PDB file of C-alpha atoms in Angstrom:
ATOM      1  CA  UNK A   1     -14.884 -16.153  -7.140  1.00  0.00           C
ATOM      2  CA  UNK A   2     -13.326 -13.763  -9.495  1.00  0.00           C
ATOM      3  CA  UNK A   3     -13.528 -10.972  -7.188  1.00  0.00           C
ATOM      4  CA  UNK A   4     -11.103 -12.831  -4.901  1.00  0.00           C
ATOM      5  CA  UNK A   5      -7.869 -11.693  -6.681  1.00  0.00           C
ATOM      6  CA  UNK A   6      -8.834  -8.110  -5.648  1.00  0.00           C
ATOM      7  CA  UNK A   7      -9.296  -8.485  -1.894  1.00  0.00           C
ATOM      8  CA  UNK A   8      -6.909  -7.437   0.382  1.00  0.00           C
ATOM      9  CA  UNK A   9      -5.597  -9.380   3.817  1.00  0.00           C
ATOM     10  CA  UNK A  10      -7.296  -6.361   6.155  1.00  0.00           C
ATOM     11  CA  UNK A  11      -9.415  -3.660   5.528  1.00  0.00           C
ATOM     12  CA  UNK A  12      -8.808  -0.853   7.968  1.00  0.00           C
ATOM     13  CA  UNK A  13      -9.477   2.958   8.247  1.00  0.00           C
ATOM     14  CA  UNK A  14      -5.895   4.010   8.387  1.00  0.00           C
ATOM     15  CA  UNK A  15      -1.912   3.099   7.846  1.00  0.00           C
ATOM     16  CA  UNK A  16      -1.620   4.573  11.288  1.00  0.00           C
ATOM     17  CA  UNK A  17      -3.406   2.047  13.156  1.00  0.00           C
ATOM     18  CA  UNK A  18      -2.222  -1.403  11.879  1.00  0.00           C
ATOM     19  CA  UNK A  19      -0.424  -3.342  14.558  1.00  0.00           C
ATOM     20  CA  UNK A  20       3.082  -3.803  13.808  1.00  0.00           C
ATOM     21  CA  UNK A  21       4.515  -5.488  16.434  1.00  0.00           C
ATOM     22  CA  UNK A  22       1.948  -8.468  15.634  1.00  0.00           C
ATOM     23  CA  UNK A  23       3.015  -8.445  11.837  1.00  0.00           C
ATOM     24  CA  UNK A  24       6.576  -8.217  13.174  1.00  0.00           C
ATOM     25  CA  UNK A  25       5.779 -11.549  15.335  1.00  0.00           C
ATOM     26  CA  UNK A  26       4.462 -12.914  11.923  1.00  0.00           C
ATOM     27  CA  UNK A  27       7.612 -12.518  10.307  1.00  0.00           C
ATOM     28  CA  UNK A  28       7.154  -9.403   8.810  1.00  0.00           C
ATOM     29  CA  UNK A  29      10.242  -7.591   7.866  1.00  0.00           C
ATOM     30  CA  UNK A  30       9.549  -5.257   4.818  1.00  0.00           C
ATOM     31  CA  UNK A  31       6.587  -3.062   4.253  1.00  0.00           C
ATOM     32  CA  UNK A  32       5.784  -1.525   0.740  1.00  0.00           C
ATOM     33  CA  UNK A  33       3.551   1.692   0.939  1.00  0.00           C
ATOM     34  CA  UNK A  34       1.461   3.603  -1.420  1.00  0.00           C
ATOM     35  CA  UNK A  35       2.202   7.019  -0.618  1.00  0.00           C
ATOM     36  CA  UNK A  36      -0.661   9.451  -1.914  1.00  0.00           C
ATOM     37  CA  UNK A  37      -3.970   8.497   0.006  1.00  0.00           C
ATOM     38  CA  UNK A  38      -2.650   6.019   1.804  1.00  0.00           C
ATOM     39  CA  UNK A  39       0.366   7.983   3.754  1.00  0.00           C
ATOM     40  CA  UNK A  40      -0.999  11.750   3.165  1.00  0.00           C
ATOM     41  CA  UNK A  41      -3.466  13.548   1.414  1.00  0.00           C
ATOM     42  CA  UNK A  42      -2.123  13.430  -2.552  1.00  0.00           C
ATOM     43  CA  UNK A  43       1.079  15.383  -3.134  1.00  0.00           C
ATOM     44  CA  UNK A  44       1.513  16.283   0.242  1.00  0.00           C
ATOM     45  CA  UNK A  45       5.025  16.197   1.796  1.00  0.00           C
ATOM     46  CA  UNK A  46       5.694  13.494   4.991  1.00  0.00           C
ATOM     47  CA  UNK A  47       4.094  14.848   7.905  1.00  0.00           C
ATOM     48  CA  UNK A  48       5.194  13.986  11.658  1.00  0.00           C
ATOM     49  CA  UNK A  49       2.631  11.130  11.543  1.00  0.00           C
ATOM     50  CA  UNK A  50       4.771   9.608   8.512  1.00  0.00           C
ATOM     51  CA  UNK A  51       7.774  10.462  10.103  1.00  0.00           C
ATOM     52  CA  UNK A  52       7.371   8.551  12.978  1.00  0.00           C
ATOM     53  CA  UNK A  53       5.913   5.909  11.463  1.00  0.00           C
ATOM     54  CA  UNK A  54       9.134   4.682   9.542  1.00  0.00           C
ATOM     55  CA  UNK A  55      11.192   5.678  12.417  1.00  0.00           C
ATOM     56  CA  UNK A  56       9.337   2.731  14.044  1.00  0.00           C
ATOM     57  CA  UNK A  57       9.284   0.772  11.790  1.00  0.00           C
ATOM     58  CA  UNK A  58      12.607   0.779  10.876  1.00  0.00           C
ATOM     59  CA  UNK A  59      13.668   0.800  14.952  1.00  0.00           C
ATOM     60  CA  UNK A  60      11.428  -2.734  14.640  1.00  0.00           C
ATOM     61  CA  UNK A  61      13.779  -3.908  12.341  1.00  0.00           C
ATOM     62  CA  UNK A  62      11.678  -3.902   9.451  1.00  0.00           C
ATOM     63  CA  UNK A  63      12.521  -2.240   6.099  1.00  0.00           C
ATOM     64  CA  UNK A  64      10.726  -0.063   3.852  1.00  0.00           C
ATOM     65  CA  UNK A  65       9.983   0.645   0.752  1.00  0.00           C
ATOM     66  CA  UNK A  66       8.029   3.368  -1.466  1.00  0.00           C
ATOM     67  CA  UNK A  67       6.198   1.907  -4.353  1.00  0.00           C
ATOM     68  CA  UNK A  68       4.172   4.376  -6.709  1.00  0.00           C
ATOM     69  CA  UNK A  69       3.082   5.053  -9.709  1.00  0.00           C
ATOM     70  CA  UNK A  70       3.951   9.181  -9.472  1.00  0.00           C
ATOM     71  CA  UNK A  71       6.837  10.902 -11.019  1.00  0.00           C
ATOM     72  CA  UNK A  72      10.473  10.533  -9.603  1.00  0.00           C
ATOM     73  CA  UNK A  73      10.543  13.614  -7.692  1.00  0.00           C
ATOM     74  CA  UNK A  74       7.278  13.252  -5.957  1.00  0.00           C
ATOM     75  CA  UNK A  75       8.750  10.212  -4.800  1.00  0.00           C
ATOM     76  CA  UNK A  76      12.338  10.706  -4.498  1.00  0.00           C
ATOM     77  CA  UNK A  77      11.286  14.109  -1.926  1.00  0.00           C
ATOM     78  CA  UNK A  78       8.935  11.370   0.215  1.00  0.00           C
ATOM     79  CA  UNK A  79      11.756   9.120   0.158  1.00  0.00           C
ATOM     80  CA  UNK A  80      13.960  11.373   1.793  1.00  0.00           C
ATOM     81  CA  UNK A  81      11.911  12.657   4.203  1.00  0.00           C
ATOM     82  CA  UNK A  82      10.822   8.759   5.878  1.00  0.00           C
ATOM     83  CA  UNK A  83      14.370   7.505   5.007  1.00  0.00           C
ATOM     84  CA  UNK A  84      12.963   4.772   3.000  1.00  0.00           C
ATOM     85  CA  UNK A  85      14.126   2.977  -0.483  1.00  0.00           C
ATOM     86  CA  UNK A  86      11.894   3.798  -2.846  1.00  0.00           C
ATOM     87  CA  UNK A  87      10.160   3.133  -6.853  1.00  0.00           C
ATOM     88  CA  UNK A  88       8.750   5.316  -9.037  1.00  0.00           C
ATOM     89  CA  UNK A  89       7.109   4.819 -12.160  1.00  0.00           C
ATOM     90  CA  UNK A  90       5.753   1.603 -10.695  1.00  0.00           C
ATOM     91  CA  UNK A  91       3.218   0.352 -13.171  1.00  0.00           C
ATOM     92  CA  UNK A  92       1.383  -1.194 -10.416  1.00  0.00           C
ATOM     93  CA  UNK A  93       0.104  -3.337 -10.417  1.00  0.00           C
ATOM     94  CA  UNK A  94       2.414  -5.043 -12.972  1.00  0.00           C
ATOM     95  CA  UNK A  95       4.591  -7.379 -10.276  1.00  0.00           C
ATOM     96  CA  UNK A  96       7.531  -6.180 -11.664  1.00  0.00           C
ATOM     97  CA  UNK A  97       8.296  -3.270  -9.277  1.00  0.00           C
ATOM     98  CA  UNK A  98       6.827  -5.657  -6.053  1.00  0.00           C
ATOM     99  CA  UNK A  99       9.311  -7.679  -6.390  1.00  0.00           C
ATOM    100  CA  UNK A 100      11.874  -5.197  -7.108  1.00  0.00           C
ATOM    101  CA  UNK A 101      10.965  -3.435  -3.796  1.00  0.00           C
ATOM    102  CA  UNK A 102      11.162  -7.021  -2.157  1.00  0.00           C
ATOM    103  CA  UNK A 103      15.160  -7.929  -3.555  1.00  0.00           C
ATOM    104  CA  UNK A 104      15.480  -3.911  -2.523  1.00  0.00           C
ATOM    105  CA  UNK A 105      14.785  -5.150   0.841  1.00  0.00           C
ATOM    106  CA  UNK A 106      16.441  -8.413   1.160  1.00  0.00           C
ATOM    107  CA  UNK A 107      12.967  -9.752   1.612  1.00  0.00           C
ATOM    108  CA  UNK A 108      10.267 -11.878  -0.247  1.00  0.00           C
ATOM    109  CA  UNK A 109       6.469 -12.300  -0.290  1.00  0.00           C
ATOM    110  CA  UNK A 110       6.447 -14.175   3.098  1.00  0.00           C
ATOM    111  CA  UNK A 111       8.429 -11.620   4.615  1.00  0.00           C
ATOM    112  CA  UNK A 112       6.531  -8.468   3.116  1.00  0.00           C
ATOM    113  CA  UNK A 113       3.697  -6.594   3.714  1.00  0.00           C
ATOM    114  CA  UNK A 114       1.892  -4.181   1.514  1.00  0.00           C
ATOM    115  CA  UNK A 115      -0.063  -1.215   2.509  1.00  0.00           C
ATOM    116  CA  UNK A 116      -1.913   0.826  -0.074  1.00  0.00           C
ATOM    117  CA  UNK A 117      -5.616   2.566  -0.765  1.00  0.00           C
ATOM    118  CA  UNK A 118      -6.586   1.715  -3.587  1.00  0.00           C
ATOM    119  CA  UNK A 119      -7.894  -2.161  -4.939  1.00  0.00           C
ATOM    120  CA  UNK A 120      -7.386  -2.094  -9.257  1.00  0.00           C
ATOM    121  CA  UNK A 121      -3.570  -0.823  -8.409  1.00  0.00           C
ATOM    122  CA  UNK A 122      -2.490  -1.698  -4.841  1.00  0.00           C
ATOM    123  CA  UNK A 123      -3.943  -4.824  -3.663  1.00  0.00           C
ATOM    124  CA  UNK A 124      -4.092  -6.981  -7.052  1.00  0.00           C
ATOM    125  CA  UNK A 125      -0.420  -6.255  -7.562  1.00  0.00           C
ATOM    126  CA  UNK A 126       0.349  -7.359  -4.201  1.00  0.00           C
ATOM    127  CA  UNK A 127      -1.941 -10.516  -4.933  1.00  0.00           C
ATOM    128  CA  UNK A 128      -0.308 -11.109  -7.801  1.00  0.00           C
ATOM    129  CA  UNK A 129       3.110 -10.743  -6.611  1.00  0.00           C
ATOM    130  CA  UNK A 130       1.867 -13.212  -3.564  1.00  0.00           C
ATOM    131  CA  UNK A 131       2.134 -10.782  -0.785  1.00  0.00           C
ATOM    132  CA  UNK A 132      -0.440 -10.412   2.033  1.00  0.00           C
ATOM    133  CA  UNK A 133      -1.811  -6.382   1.387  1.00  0.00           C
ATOM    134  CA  UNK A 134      -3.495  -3.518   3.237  1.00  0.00           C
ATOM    135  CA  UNK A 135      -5.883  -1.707   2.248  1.00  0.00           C
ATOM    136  CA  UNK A 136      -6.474   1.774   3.700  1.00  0.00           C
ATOM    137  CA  UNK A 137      -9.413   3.923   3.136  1.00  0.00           C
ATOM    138  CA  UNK A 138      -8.286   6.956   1.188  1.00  0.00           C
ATOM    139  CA  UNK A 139      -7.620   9.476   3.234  1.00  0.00           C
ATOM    140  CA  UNK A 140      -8.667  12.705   1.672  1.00  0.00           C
ATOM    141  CA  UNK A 141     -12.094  11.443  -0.417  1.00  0.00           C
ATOM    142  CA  UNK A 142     -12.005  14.475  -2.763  1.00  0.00           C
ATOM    143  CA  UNK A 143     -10.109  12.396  -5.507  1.00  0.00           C
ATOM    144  CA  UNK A 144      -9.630  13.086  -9.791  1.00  0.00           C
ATOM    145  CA  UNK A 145     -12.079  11.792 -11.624  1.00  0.00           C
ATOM    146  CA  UNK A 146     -10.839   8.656 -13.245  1.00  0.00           C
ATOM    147  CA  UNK A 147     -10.140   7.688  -9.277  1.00  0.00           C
ATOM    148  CA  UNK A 148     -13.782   8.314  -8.259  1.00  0.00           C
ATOM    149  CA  UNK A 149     -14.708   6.056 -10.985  1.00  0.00           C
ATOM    150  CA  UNK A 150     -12.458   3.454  -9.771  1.00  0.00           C
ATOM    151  CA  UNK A 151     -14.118   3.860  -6.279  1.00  0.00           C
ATOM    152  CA  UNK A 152     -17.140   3.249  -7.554  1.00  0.00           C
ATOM    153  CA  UNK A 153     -16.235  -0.447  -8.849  1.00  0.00           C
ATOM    154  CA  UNK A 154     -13.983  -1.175  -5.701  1.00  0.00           C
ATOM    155  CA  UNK A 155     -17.115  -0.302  -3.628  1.00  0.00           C
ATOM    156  CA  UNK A 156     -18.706  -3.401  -5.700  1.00  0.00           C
ATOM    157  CA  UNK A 157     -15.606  -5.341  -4.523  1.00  0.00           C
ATOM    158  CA  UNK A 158     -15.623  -4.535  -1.282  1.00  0.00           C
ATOM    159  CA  UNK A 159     -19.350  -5.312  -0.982  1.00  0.00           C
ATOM    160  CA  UNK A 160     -18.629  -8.796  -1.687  1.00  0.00           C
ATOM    161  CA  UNK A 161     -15.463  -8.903   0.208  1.00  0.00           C
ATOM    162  CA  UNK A 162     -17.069  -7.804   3.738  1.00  0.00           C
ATOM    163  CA  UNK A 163     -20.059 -10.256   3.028  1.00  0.00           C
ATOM    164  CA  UNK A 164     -18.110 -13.283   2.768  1.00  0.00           C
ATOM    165  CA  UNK A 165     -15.988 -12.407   6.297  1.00  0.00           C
TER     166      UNK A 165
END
């Protein structure tokens, strides 16, 4: 089905709750993250929930990597605070900028995860780059307009996508 290049690997509530340690078993060694929505609320700095999250992450083993479409200091200041490698200006979901995050990490799409919150952006440009994605439900659901009307068709994705599991 057409929908198919849209859905992600997992649909869960929250970054903050995926197990790591089983996608480390999987060979997981590089995770690419949305930030806004899928980190904290939109243009808010790393909180102590992001902050540890990279610390484990990166005490795992695994690398990181930043990947959004925002300006460079919005990204740059994230960056900094997580300790992570970073894009900005992404163009997701062009694969360009997925794989650049990948040779960033010395990893490639077996060896990467993605984690993001939106579908049209996040998850289709991990599909199309090959690598198995995240998605996260938003987590502050007061979003700009042109995003609510991109929920609206990723709720008619979605509807498909949890009646064929």
């Amino acid at each position: 089905m057409i929908l198919e290049r849209f859905y992600p690997k997992e649909w869960l509530d929250s970054a903050y709750e995926i197990d790591w340690a089983q996608w480390y078993e999987k060979g997981i060694r590089g995770v690419i993250f949305d930030i806004d929505n899928t980190l904290v609320m939109h243009g808010a700095p790393a909180d102590d929930r992001a902050i540890t999250l990279f610390a484990k992450l990166h005490d795992m083993g695994m690398k990181t990597c930043l990947l959004s479409n925002n300006k460079k200091n919005r990204v740059a200041g994230f960056a900094r605070q997580v300790d992570s490698l970073y894009i900005y200006k992404a163009d997701k979901p062009s694969v360009k900028n997925y794989r650049r995050a990948m040779e960033q990490m010395g990893t490639d799409s077996r060896t990467t995860l993605f984690v993001g919150d939106q579908l049209f952006t996040d998850v289709y440009g991990a599909n199309r780059a090959e690598i198995d994605a995240i998605l996260v439900k938003p987590i502050n659901p007061r979003e700009e307009i042109q995003i609510v009307l991109k929920r609206r068709l990723e709720a008619v994705v979605l509807f498909f996508y949890k009646k064929r599991a």
